[in-house]
PDB file of C-alpha atoms in Angstrom:
ATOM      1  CA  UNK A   1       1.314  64.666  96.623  1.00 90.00           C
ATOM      2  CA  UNK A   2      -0.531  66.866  98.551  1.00 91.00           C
ATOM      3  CA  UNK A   3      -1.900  65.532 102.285  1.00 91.00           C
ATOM      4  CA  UNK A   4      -4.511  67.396 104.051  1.00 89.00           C
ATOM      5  CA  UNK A   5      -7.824  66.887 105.531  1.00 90.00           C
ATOM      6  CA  UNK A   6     -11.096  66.239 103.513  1.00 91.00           C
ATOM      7  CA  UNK A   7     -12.320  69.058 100.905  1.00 94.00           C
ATOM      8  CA  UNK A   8     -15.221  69.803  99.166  1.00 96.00           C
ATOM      9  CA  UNK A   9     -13.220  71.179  96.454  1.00 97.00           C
ATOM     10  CA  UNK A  10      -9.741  70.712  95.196  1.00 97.00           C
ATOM     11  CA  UNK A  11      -7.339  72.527  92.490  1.00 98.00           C
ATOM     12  CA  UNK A  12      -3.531  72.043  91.573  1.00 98.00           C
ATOM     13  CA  UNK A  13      -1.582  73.319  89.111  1.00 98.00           C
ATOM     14  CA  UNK A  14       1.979  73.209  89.259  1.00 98.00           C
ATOM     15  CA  UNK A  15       4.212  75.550  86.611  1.00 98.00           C
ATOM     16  CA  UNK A  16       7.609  75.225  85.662  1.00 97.00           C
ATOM     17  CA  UNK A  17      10.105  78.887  85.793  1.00 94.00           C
ATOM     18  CA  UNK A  18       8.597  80.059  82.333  1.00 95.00           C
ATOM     19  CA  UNK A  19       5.177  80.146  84.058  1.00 96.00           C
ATOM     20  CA  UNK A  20       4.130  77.166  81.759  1.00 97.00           C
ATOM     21  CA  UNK A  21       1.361  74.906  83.404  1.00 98.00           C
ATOM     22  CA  UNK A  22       3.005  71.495  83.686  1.00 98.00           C
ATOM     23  CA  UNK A  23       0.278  69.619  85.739  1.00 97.00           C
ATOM     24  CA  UNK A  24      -2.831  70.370  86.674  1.00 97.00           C
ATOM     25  CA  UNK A  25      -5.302  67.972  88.931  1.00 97.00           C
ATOM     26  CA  UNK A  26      -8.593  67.876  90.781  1.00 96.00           C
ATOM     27  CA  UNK A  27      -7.812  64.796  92.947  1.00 95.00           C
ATOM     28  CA  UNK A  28      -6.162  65.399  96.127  1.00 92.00           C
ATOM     29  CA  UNK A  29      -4.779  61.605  95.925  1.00 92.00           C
ATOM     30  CA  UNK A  30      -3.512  62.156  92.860  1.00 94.00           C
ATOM     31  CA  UNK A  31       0.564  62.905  92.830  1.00 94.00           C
ATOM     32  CA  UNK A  32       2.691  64.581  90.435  1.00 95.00           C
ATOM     33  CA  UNK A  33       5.256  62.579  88.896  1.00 94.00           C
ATOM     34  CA  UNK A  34       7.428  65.234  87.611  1.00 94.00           C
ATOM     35  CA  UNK A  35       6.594  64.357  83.964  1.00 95.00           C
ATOM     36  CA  UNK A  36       5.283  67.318  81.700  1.00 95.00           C
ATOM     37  CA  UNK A  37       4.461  66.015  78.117  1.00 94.00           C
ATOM     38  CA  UNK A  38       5.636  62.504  78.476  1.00 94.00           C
ATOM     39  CA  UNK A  39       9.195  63.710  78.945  1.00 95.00           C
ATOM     40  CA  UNK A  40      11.078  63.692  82.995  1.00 95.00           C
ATOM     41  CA  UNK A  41      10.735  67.589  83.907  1.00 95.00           C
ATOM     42  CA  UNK A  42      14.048  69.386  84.240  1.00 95.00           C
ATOM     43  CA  UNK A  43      15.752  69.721  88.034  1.00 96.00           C
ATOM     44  CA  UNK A  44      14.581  72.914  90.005  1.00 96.00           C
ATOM     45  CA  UNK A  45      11.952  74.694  91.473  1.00 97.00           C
ATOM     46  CA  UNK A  46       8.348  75.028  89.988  1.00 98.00           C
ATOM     47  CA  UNK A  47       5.853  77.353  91.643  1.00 98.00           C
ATOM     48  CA  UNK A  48       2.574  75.611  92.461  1.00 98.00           C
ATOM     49  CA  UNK A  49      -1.086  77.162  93.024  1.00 98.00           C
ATOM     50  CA  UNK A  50      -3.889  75.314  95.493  1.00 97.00           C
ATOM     51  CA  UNK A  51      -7.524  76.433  95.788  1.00 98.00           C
ATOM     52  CA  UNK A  52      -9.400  74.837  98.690  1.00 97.00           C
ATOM     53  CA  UNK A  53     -13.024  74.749 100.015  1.00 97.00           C
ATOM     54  CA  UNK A  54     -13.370  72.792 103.433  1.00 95.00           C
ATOM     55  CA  UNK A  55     -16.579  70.733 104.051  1.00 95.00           C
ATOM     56  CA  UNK A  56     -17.863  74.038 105.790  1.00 96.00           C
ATOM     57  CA  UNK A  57     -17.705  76.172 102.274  1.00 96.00           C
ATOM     58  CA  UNK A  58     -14.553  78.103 103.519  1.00 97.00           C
ATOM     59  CA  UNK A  59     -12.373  78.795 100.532  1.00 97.00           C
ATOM     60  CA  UNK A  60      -8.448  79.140 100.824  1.00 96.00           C
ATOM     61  CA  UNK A  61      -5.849  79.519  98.086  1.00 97.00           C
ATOM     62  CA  UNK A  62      -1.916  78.316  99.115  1.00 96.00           C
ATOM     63  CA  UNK A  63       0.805  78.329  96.843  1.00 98.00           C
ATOM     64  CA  UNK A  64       4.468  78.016  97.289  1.00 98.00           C
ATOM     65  CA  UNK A  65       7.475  76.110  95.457  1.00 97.00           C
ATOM     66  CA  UNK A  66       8.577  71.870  95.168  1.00 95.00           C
ATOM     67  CA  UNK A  67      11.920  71.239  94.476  1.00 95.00           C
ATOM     68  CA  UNK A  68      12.468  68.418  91.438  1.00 94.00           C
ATOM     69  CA  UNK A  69      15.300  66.795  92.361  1.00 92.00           C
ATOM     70  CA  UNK A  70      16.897  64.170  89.977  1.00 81.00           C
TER      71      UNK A  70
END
């Protein structure tokens, strides 16, 4: 889950090491449950992607690695 302050805008997407999308959500209270296709995703590292625009209409982009640990 990702915890931050207020947006205007929010994007995740979250891919596994084949660069296949496994979840993808506009709802910063929304969590990722490490499920991909109804099936528990596989231990390891998946690369994740976050576009951002603050209440003032200042747009960043983060993106970085989460660690599925089973």
């Amino acid at each position: 889950k990702v915890i931050g302050p207020p947006m205007r805008t929010f994007k995740i997407e979250i891919f596994n090491r084949y660069g296949e999308k496994v979840y993808i959500s506009n709802d910063i209270n929304a969590a990722w449950d490490g499920y991909y296709k109804n099936q528990i995703c596989i231990q390891g590292d998946y690369f994740y992607k976050i576009e951002t625009t603050d209440l003032e209409g200042v747009s960043r982009d983060y993106s970085g690695t989460v660690t599925v640990i089973r």
